Amino acid sequence: MAAARSAPKEDGIPSELKEKLATFDTHLSELEVIFSPILSVNRNTLTETLEPLDAAKTDLVAAYAINSLFWMYMNVCGINPKEHAVRQELGRIQSYMQRVKEIEDKKKAPKLDKDSTKRFVKSALWQAAKKRRDDVPLESEPSTSTERRREKQGGKKHKKNNY
């Protein structure tokens, strides 16, 4: 059954391959629709309206898409793209994408205001020191809970019951 499926037709192209080529053509048409908004705008106009980081991301996506399409073209032509410079170019673009991501993450990271942190810590230490001073009993005051109880009872010691 598999032999009949991949048997060449009148034009010499197996039906299985024709299906894959039709799918490939459909996906290329979808890519054209997806990229049409970007391709319809002048690149200079587009980058002027964007922040520098967004412009870099746009350029990287475009470069990656072009190189990926070239990779697919080489596959269709029967050339191994893994041995071509396009593989190194895709790796280089991916490394730049990673750098842009790191820059974005740094922007999103919380920032430490050193002056306010110093004030906060100093205030907390001051309050802790003051509390410690307030908690230290004077010499005339009983220092333990047992001594305080004795003072309340008139200074009497309790006898232990020896049964």
N, CA and C atoms as an extended XYZ file, in Angstrom:
489
Properties=species:S:1:pos:R:3:atomname:S:1:resname:S:1:resid:I:1 pbc="F F F"
N         0.826       -1.191        0.000 N   MET     1
C         0.000        0.000        0.000 CA  MET     1
C         0.868        1.252        0.000 C   MET     1
N         1.995        1.230        0.774 N   ALA     2
C         2.883        2.378        0.838 CA  ALA     2
C         3.574        2.594       -0.489 C   ALA     2
N         3.846        1.523       -1.208 N   ALA     3
C         4.501        1.659       -2.505 CA  ALA     3
C         3.578        2.333       -3.500 C   ALA     3
N         2.295        2.051       -3.411 N   ALA     4
C         1.333        2.675       -4.319 CA  ALA     4
C         1.171        4.145       -3.988 C   ALA     4
N         1.301        4.467       -2.739 N   ARG     5
C         1.118        5.848       -2.304 CA  ARG     5
C         2.244        6.742       -2.819 C   ARG     5
N         3.487        6.262       -2.781 N   SER     6
C         4.616        7.082       -3.189 CA  SER     6
C         5.009        6.856       -4.644 C   SER     6
N         4.217        6.102       -5.357 N   ALA     7
C         4.517        5.864       -6.770 CA  ALA     7
C         4.372        7.154       -7.548 C   ALA     7
N         5.262        7.398       -8.524 N   PRO     8
C         5.193        8.626       -9.306 CA  PRO     8
C         3.920        8.685      -10.136 C   PRO     8
N         3.408        9.885      -10.279 N   LYS     9
C         2.228       10.101      -11.120 CA  LYS     9
C         2.706       10.507      -12.500 C   LYS     9
N         1.836       11.112      -13.262 N   GLU    10
C         2.143       11.488      -14.642 CA  GLU    10
C         3.326       12.443      -14.737 C   GLU    10
N         3.440       13.393      -13.800 N   ASP    11
C         4.509       14.391      -13.870 CA  ASP    11
C         5.791       13.929      -13.178 C   ASP    11
N         5.807       12.723      -12.607 N   GLY    12
C         7.009       12.184      -11.997 CA  GLY    12
C         7.205       12.569      -10.542 C   GLY    12
N         6.265       13.282       -9.933 N   ILE    13
C         6.362       13.688       -8.526 CA  ILE    13
C         5.414       12.810       -7.716 C   ILE    13
N         5.921       12.137       -6.685 N   PRO    14
C         5.049       11.299       -5.856 CA  PRO    14
C         3.970       12.140       -5.176 C   PRO    14
N         2.800       11.542       -4.983 N   SER    15
C         1.670       12.270       -4.392 CA  SER    15
C         1.985       12.706       -2.956 C   SER    15
N         2.746       11.895       -2.226 N   GLU    16
C         3.130       12.246       -0.860 CA  GLU    16
C         3.952       13.535       -0.846 C   GLU    16
N         4.859       13.656       -1.796 N   LEU    17
C         5.686       14.854       -1.905 CA  LEU    17
C         4.852       16.049       -2.343 C   LEU    17
N         3.878       15.808       -3.219 N   LYS    18
C         2.999       16.900       -3.662 CA  LYS    18
C         2.220       17.477       -2.483 C   LYS    18
N         1.763       16.598       -1.591 N   GLU    19
C         1.026       17.066       -0.413 CA  GLU    19
C         1.920       17.940        0.469 C   GLU    19
N         3.151       17.500        0.670 N   LYS    20
C         4.082       18.273        1.498 CA  LYS    20
C         4.421       19.608        0.846 C   LYS    20
N         4.578       19.616       -0.474 N   LEU    21
C         4.858       20.871       -1.179 CA  LEU    21
C         3.667       21.818       -1.101 C   LEU    21
N         2.463       21.274       -1.194 N   ALA    22
C         1.264       22.111       -1.082 CA  ALA    22
C         1.174       22.721        0.317 C   ALA    22
N         1.483       21.928        1.335 N   THR    23
C         1.482       22.436        2.711 CA  THR    23
C         2.549       23.509        2.885 C   THR    23
N         3.719       23.270        2.315 N   PHE    24
C         4.810       24.244        2.384 CA  PHE    24
C         4.397       25.552        1.719 C   PHE    24
N         3.757       25.457        0.556 N   ASP    25
C         3.293       26.647       -0.157 CA  ASP    25
C         2.246       27.401        0.665 C   ASP    25
N         1.361       26.673        1.311 N   THR    26
C         0.337       27.302        2.154 CA  THR    26
C         0.988       28.066        3.307 C   THR    26
N         1.966       27.440        3.940 N   HIS    27
C         2.646       28.099        5.063 CA  HIS    27
C         3.437       29.326        4.604 C   HIS    27
N         4.024       29.265        3.433 N   LEU    28
C         4.724       30.443        2.899 CA  LEU    28
C         3.745       31.577        2.633 C   LEU    28
N         2.572       31.246        2.132 N   SER    29
C         1.544       32.274        1.902 CA  SER    29
C         1.108       32.897        3.225 C   SER    29
N         0.982       32.074        4.260 N   GLU    30
C         0.624       32.595        5.581 CA  GLU    30
C         1.712       33.525        6.110 C   GLU    30
N         2.970       33.167        5.883 N   LEU    31
C         4.076       34.035        6.298 CA  LEU    31
C         4.013       35.379        5.593 C   LEU    31
N         3.671       35.356        4.330 N   GLU    32
C         3.562       36.601        3.570 CA  GLU    32
C         2.480       37.491        4.161 C   GLU    32
N         1.364       36.897        4.555 N   VAL    33
C         0.278       37.665        5.174 CA  VAL    33
C         0.729       38.221        6.525 C   VAL    33
N         1.443       37.408        7.286 N   ILE    34
C         1.903       37.841        8.614 CA  ILE    34
C         2.894       38.994        8.501 C   ILE    34
N         3.809       38.907        7.531 N   PHE    35
C         4.840       39.935        7.397 CA  PHE    35
C         4.410       41.134        6.558 C   PHE    35
N         3.244       41.100        5.955 N   SER    36
C         2.828       42.216        5.100 CA  SER    36
C         2.744       43.551        5.843 C   SER    36
N         2.260       43.617        7.099 N   PRO    37
C         2.257       44.919        7.784 CA  PRO    37
C         3.665       45.495        7.973 C   PRO    37
N         4.614       44.636        8.256 N   ILE    38
C         5.987       45.108        8.458 CA  ILE    38
C         6.606       45.512        7.128 C   ILE    38
N         6.341       44.725        6.096 N   LEU    39
C         6.933       44.999        4.792 CA  LEU    39
C         6.314       46.213        4.110 C   LEU    39
N         5.089       46.569        4.478 N   SER    40
C         4.425       47.702        3.838 CA  SER    40
C         4.913       49.049        4.379 C   SER    40
N         5.550       49.050        5.540 N   VAL    41
C         6.025       50.289        6.161 CA  VAL    41
C         7.520       50.440        5.885 C   VAL    41
N         7.924       51.667        5.609 N   ASN    42
C         9.338       51.966        5.417 CA  ASN    42
C        10.084       51.683        6.728 C   ASN    42
N        11.207       51.016        6.642 N   ARG    43
C        11.963       50.639        7.840 CA  ARG    43
C        12.359       51.853        8.669 C   ARG    43
N        12.799       52.929        8.027 N   ASN    44
C        13.197       54.139        8.766 CA  ASN    44
C        12.016       54.739        9.512 C   ASN    44
N        10.860       54.747        8.875 N   THR    45
C         9.664       55.272        9.530 CA  THR    45
C         9.303       54.406       10.732 C   THR    45
N         9.421       53.116       10.552 N   LEU    46
C         9.088       52.188       11.630 CA  LEU    46
C        10.029       52.355       12.824 C   LEU    46
N        11.318       52.441       12.575 N   THR    47
C        12.278       52.535       13.681 CA  THR    47
C        12.250       53.899       14.369 C   THR    47
N        11.820       54.943       13.662 N   GLU    48
C        11.724       56.265       14.295 CA  GLU    48
C        10.641       56.290       15.359 C   GLU    48
N         9.571       55.540       15.149 N   THR    49
C         8.457       55.562       16.097 CA  THR    49
C         8.670       54.616       17.276 C   THR    49
N         9.663       53.751       17.184 N   LEU    50
C         9.893       52.762       18.240 CA  LEU    50
C        11.000       53.193       19.191 C   LEU    50
N        10.936       52.645       20.383 N   GLU    51
C        12.030       52.804       21.338 CA  GLU    51
C        13.236       52.038       20.791 C   GLU    51
N        14.449       52.410       21.182 N   PRO    52
C        15.633       51.711       20.657 CA  PRO    52
C        15.617       50.194       20.892 C   PRO    52
N        15.160       49.779       22.054 N   LEU    53
C        15.116       48.348       22.348 CA  LEU    53
C        14.095       47.634       21.458 C   LEU    53
N        12.947       48.271       21.234 N   ASP    54
C        11.936       47.684       20.351 CA  ASP    54
C        12.414       47.662       18.907 C   ASP    54
N        13.149       48.679       18.499 N   ALA    55
C        13.702       48.699       17.138 CA  ALA    55
C        14.707       47.562       16.967 C   ALA    55
N        15.522       47.332       17.978 N   ALA    56
C        16.487       46.228       17.918 CA  ALA    56
C        15.761       44.891       17.840 C   ALA    56
N        14.696       44.746       18.622 N   LYS    57
C        13.925       43.505       18.576 CA  LYS    57
C        13.299       43.295       17.199 C   LYS    57
N        12.794       44.359       16.599 N   THR    58
C        12.200       44.261       15.263 CA  THR    58
C        13.245       43.840       14.243 C   THR    58
N        14.412       44.451       14.309 N   ASP    59
C        15.488       44.089       13.377 CA  ASP    59
C        15.929       42.639       13.571 C   ASP    59
N        16.006       42.207       14.815 N   LEU    60
C        16.420       40.829       15.083 CA  LEU    60
C        15.389       39.817       14.579 C   LEU    60
N        14.118       40.123       14.775 N   VAL    61
C        13.072       39.217       14.289 CA  VAL    61
C        13.107       39.144       12.769 C   VAL    61
N        13.290       40.284       12.124 N   ALA    62
C        13.356       40.296       10.657 CA  ALA    62
C        14.567       39.500       10.166 C   ALA    62
N        15.714       39.712       10.784 N   ALA    63
C        16.921       38.981       10.376 CA  ALA    63
C        16.758       37.485       10.605 C   ALA    63
N        16.152       37.127       11.716 N   TYR    64
C        15.952       35.705       12.008 CA  TYR    64
C        14.978       35.081       11.008 C   TYR    64
N        13.912       35.808       10.680 N   ALA    65
C        12.930       35.289        9.719 CA  ALA    65
C        13.562       35.105        8.343 C   ALA    65
N        14.345       36.073        7.907 N   ILE    66
C        14.992       35.983        6.587 CA  ILE    66
C        15.955       34.801        6.551 C   ILE    66
N        16.756       34.653        7.583 N   ASN    67
C        17.708       33.540        7.621 CA  ASN    67
C        17.000       32.191        7.736 C   ASN    67
N        15.890       32.151        8.453 N   SER    68
C        15.119       30.908        8.546 CA  SER    68
C        14.516       30.541        7.199 C   SER    68
N        14.024       31.548        6.474 N   LEU    69
C        13.496       31.285        5.126 CA  LEU    69
C        14.604       30.790        4.200 C   LEU    69
N        15.792       31.352        4.333 N   PHE    70
C        16.912       30.895        3.517 CA  PHE    70
C        17.276       29.454        3.879 C   PHE    70
N        17.206       29.126        5.157 N   TRP    71
C        17.450       27.755        5.624 CA  TRP    71
C        16.472       26.796        4.930 C   TRP    71
N        15.182       27.192        4.919 N   MET    72
C        14.173       26.350        4.263 CA  MET    72
C        14.427       26.250        2.762 C   MET    72
N        14.826       27.353        2.145 N   TYR    73
C        15.123       27.350        0.710 CA  TYR    73
C        16.263       26.380        0.408 C   TYR    73
N        17.280       26.389        1.240 N   MET    74
C        18.403       25.470        1.034 CA  MET    74
C        17.950       24.014        1.171 C   MET    74
N        17.072       23.754        2.124 N   ASN    75
C        16.534       22.396        2.271 CA  ASN    75
C        15.765       21.974        1.028 C   ASN    75
N        14.949       22.879        0.494 N   VAL    76
C        14.161       22.575       -0.702 CA  VAL    76
C        15.081       22.304       -1.888 C   VAL    76
N        16.182       23.022       -1.957 N   CYS    77
C        17.129       22.844       -3.066 CA  CYS    77
C        18.022       21.617       -2.876 C   CYS    77
N        17.911       20.953       -1.741 N   GLY    78
C        18.712       19.760       -1.504 CA  GLY    78
C        20.084       20.039       -0.928 C   GLY    78
N        20.311       21.244       -0.456 N   ILE    79
C        21.590       21.618        0.156 CA  ILE    79
C        21.444       21.480        1.669 C   ILE    79
N        22.452       20.916        2.304 N   ASN    80
C        22.419       20.754        3.755 CA  ASN    80
C        22.755       22.095        4.417 C   ASN    80
N        21.774       22.769        5.040 N   PRO    81
C        22.040       24.081        5.650 CA  PRO    81
C        22.897       23.998        6.913 C   PRO    81
N        23.014       22.799        7.486 N   LYS    82
C        23.819       22.650        8.704 CA  LYS    82
C        25.298       22.882        8.426 C   LYS    82
N        25.698       22.698        7.176 N   GLU    83
C        27.101       22.893        6.795 CA  GLU    83
C        27.332       24.262        6.151 C   GLU    83
N        26.313       25.094        6.135 N   HIS    84
C        26.392       26.409        5.499 CA  HIS    84
C        26.537       27.487        6.579 C   HIS    84
N        26.986       28.650        6.174 N   ALA    85
C        27.189       29.770        7.107 CA  ALA    85
C        25.880       30.290        7.692 C   ALA    85
N        24.753       29.923        7.098 N   VAL    86
C        23.463       30.390        7.613 CA  VAL    86
C        23.226       29.857        9.033 C   VAL    86
N        23.761       28.698        9.327 N   ARG    87
C        23.615       28.143       10.676 CA  ARG    87
C        24.322       29.037       11.696 C   ARG    87
N        25.524       29.480       11.379 N   GLN    88
C        26.265       30.373       12.279 CA  GLN    88
C        25.548       31.718       12.417 C   GLN    88
N        24.973       32.171       11.333 N   GLU    89
C        24.244       33.447       11.367 CA  GLU    89
C        23.020       33.340       12.276 C   GLU    89
N        22.303       32.242       12.182 N   LEU    90
C        21.149       32.039       13.065 CA  LEU    90
C        21.595       31.980       14.529 C   LEU    90
N        22.708       31.342       14.798 N   GLY    91
C        23.240       31.297       16.164 CA  GLY    91
C        23.633       32.675       16.667 C   GLY    91
N        24.222       33.464       15.787 N   ARG    92
C        24.620       34.829       16.160 CA  ARG    92
C        23.385       35.671       16.493 C   ARG    92
N        22.344       35.541       15.673 N   ILE    93
C        21.109       36.298       15.913 CA  ILE    93
C        20.473       35.857       17.227 C   ILE    93
N        20.496       34.565       17.499 N   GLN    94
C        19.939       34.068       18.761 CA  GLN    94
C        20.705       34.621       19.961 C   GLN    94
N        22.015       34.752       19.833 N   SER    95
C        22.794       35.308       20.946 CA  SER    95
C        22.438       36.781       21.175 C   SER    95
N        22.202       37.525       20.088 N   TYR    96
C        21.771       38.918       20.240 CA  TYR    96
C        20.378       39.000       20.856 C   TYR    96
N        19.507       38.064       20.480 N   MET    97
C        18.169       38.033       21.082 CA  MET    97
C        18.274       37.790       22.586 C   MET    97
N        19.194       36.939       22.978 N   GLN    98
C        19.408       36.667       24.399 CA  GLN    98
C        19.921       37.920       25.113 C   GLN    98
N        20.803       38.661       24.471 N   ARG    99
C        21.314       39.900       25.077 CA  ARG    99
C        20.199       40.923       25.257 C   ARG    99
N        19.319       41.039       24.257 N   VAL   100
C        18.189       41.970       24.366 CA  VAL   100
C        17.283       41.548       25.517 C   VAL   100
N        17.062       40.256       25.665 N   LYS   101
C        16.228       39.752       26.757 CA  LYS   101
C        16.859       40.092       28.107 C   LYS   101
N        18.169       39.948       28.223 N   GLU   102
C        18.858       40.283       29.473 CA  GLU   102
C        18.719       41.768       29.788 C   GLU   102
N        18.813       42.608       28.768 N   ILE   103
C        18.653       44.053       28.970 CA  ILE   103
C        17.243       44.359       29.449 C   ILE   103
N        16.245       43.708       28.849 N   GLU   104
C        14.863       43.910       29.279 CA  GLU   104
C        14.672       43.467       30.724 C   GLU   104
N        15.271       42.340       31.085 N   ASP   105
C        15.142       41.838       32.449 CA  ASP   105
C        15.780       42.789       33.452 C   ASP   105
N        16.895       43.412       33.076 N   LYS   106
C        17.538       44.386       33.965 CA  LYS   106
C        16.638       45.596       34.180 C   LYS   106
N        15.935       46.014       33.128 N   LYS   107
C        15.033       47.155       33.268 CA  LYS   107
C        13.871       46.830       34.199 C   LYS   107
N        13.405       45.586       34.156 N   LYS   108
C        12.268       45.185       34.972 CA  LYS   108
C        12.661       44.878       36.412 C   LYS   108
N        13.935       44.654       36.661 N   ALA   109
C        14.396       44.279       38.001 CA  ALA   109
C        14.167       45.434       38.972 C   ALA   109
N        13.822       45.117       40.213 N   PRO   110
C        13.633       46.186       41.194 CA  PRO   110
C        14.951       46.901       41.471 C   PRO   110
N        14.845       48.195       41.664 N   LYS   111
C        16.036       49.000       41.921 CA  LYS   111
C        16.068       49.382       43.393 C   LYS   111
N        17.258       49.431       43.938 N   LEU   112
C        17.448       49.734       45.346 CA  LEU   112
C        17.835       51.198       45.502 C   LEU   112
N        17.058       51.920       46.286 N   ASP   113
C        17.372       53.307       46.597 CA  ASP   113
C        18.246       53.286       47.850 C   ASP   113
N        19.535       53.516       47.663 N   LYS   114
C        20.493       53.352       48.757 CA  LYS   114
C        20.233       54.323       49.906 C   LYS   114
N        19.885       55.566       49.585 N   ASP   115
C        19.668       56.546       50.647 CA  ASP   115
C        18.487       56.159       51.529 C   ASP   115
N        17.371       55.789       50.902 N   SER   116
C        16.205       55.423       51.709 CA  SER   116
C        16.458       54.130       52.476 C   SER   116
N        17.237       53.233       51.904 N   THR   117
C        17.572       51.992       52.607 CA  THR   117
C        18.403       52.295       53.844 C   THR   117
N        19.365       53.204       53.717 N   LYS   118
C        20.185       53.584       54.871 CA  LYS   118
C        19.313       54.185       55.971 C   LYS   118
N        18.383       55.069       55.575 N   ARG   119
C        17.499       55.684       56.568 CA  ARG   119
C        16.638       54.622       57.257 C   ARG   119
N        16.133       53.692       56.484 N   PHE   120
C        15.285       52.636       57.027 CA  PHE   120
C        16.048       51.776       58.035 C   PHE   120
N        17.236       51.356       57.670 N   VAL   121
C        18.046       50.511       58.555 CA  VAL   121
C        18.455       51.287       59.801 C   VAL   121
N        18.869       52.532       59.617 N   LYS   122
C        19.287       53.359       60.756 CA  LYS   122
C        18.124       53.541       61.731 C   LYS   122
N        16.939       53.792       61.202 N   SER   123
C        15.763       53.968       62.042 CA  SER   123
C        15.435       52.681       62.791 C   SER   123
N        15.514       51.558       62.102 N   ALA   124
C        15.222       50.275       62.746 CA  ALA   124
C        16.233       49.982       63.846 C   ALA   124
N        17.496       50.269       63.600 N   LEU   125
C        18.523       50.041       64.618 CA  LEU   125
C        18.321       50.972       65.809 C   LEU   125
N        17.939       52.219       65.540 N   TRP   126
C        17.709       53.190       66.601 CA  TRP   126
C        16.544       52.737       67.474 C   TRP   126
N        15.477       52.277       66.844 N   GLN   127
C        14.313       51.817       67.600 CA  GLN   127
C        14.652       50.574       68.421 C   GLN   127
N        15.445       49.672       67.862 N   ALA   128
C        15.833       48.463       68.595 CA  ALA   128
C        16.697       48.824       69.804 C   ALA   128
N        17.616       49.758       69.633 N   ALA   129
C        18.480       50.178       70.742 CA  ALA   129
C        17.649       50.854       71.830 C   ALA   129
N        16.700       51.688       71.442 N   LYS   130
C        15.848       52.375       72.408 CA  LYS   130
C        14.999       51.364       73.173 C   LYS   130
N        14.478       50.377       72.471 N   LYS   131
C        13.660       49.358       73.119 CA  LYS   131
C        14.492       48.566       74.124 C   LYS   131
N        15.712       48.243       73.764 N   ARG   132
C        16.596       47.518       74.674 CA  ARG   132
C        16.857       48.339       75.938 C   ARG   132
N        17.054       49.645       75.754 N   ARG   133
C        17.293       50.509       76.915 CA  ARG   133
C        16.064       50.559       77.810 C   ARG   133
N        14.884       50.600       77.192 N   ASP   134
C        13.646       50.642       77.972 CA  ASP   134
C        13.405       49.319       78.700 C   ASP   134
N        13.851       48.229       78.121 N   ASP   135
C        13.629       46.912       78.714 CA  ASP   135
C        14.612       46.582       79.837 C   ASP   135
N        15.747       47.259       79.892 N   VAL   136
C        16.743       46.985       80.929 CA  VAL   136
C        16.200       47.516       82.253 C   VAL   136
N        16.070       46.637       83.275 N   PRO   137
C        15.515       47.091       84.559 CA  PRO   137
C        16.531       47.925       85.345 C   PRO   137
N        16.003       48.852       86.091 N   LEU   138
C        16.853       49.634       86.980 CA  LEU   138
C        17.263       48.749       88.150 C   LEU   138
N        18.292       49.141       88.903 N   GLU   139
C        18.783       48.306       90.001 CA  GLU   139
C        17.742       48.158       91.100 C   GLU   139
N        16.893       49.142       91.281 N   SER   140
C        15.884       49.058       92.328 CA  SER   140
C        14.711       48.176       91.905 C   SER   140
N        14.576       47.936       90.614 N   GLU   141
C        13.477       47.107       90.139 CA  GLU   141
C        13.897       45.645       90.136 C   GLU   141
N        12.974       44.754       90.416 N   PRO   142
C        13.304       43.332       90.340 CA  PRO   142
C        13.570       42.941       88.888 C   PRO   142
N        14.555       42.098       88.678 N   SER   143
C        14.950       41.788       87.312 CA  SER   143
C        14.282       40.530       86.781 C   SER   143
N        13.861       39.627       87.644 N   THR   144
C        13.242       38.405       87.144 CA  THR   144
C        11.791       38.353       87.563 C   THR   144
N        11.068       37.501       86.915 N   SER   145
C         9.647       37.384       87.229 CA  SER   145
C         9.446       36.815       88.634 C   SER   145
N        10.351       35.963       89.080 N   THR   146
C        10.255       35.392       90.431 CA  THR   146
C        10.425       36.485       91.471 C   THR   146
N        11.394       37.362       91.266 N   GLU   147
C        11.619       38.460       92.213 CA  GLU   147
C        10.431       39.408       92.224 C   GLU   147
N         9.807       39.630       91.073 N   ARG   148
C         8.637       40.511       91.024 CA  ARG   148
C         7.473       39.900       91.808 C   ARG   148
N         7.299       38.575       91.685 N   ARG   149
C         6.231       37.902       92.428 CA  ARG   149
C         6.468       38.011       93.935 C   ARG   149
N         7.695       37.822       94.366 N   ARG   150
C         8.033       37.910       95.788 CA  ARG   150
C         7.743       39.299       96.318 C   ARG   150
N         8.074       40.298       95.491 N   GLU   151
C         7.845       41.671       95.917 CA  GLU   151
C         6.355       41.923       96.100 C   GLU   151
N         5.533       41.380       95.194 N   LYS   152
C         4.086       41.562       95.299 CA  LYS   152
C         3.533       40.872       96.550 C   LYS   152
N         4.114       39.740       96.904 N   GLN   153
C         3.630       38.976       98.054 CA  GLN   153
C         4.230       39.472       99.371 C   GLN   153
N         5.000       40.464       99.308 N   GLY   154
C         5.579       41.025      100.521 CA  GLY   154
C         6.936       40.445      100.846 C   GLY   154
N         7.605       39.924       99.888 N   GLY   155
C         8.959       39.434      100.085 CA  GLY   155
C         9.028       38.061      100.713 C   GLY   155
N         7.912       37.321      100.842 N   LYS   156
C         7.919       35.999      101.455 CA  LYS   156
C         8.388       34.966      100.454 C   LYS   156
N         9.120       33.989      100.998 N   LYS   157
C         9.518       32.851      100.189 CA  LYS   157
C         8.531       31.737      100.451 C   LYS   157
N         8.230       31.002       99.428 N   HIS   158
C         7.327       29.865       99.588 CA  HIS   158
C         8.098       28.664      100.082 C   HIS   158
N         7.460       27.929      100.986 N   LYS   159
C         8.065       26.698      101.466 CA  LYS   159
C         7.659       25.579      100.531 C   LYS   159
N         8.595       24.696      100.334 N   LYS   160
C         8.275       23.524       99.538 CA  LYS   160
C         7.618       22.506      100.448 C   LYS   160
N         6.648       21.855       99.919 N   ASN   161
C         6.011       20.777      100.672 CA  ASN   161
C         6.814       19.508      100.467 C   ASN   161
N         7.292       18.954      101.560 N   ASN   162
C         8.037       17.700      101.477 CA  ASN   162
C         7.127       16.564      101.915 C   ASN   162
N         6.481       15.938      101.073 N   TYR   163
C         5.586       14.834      101.411 CA  TYR   163
C         6.292       13.546      101.320 C   TYR   163
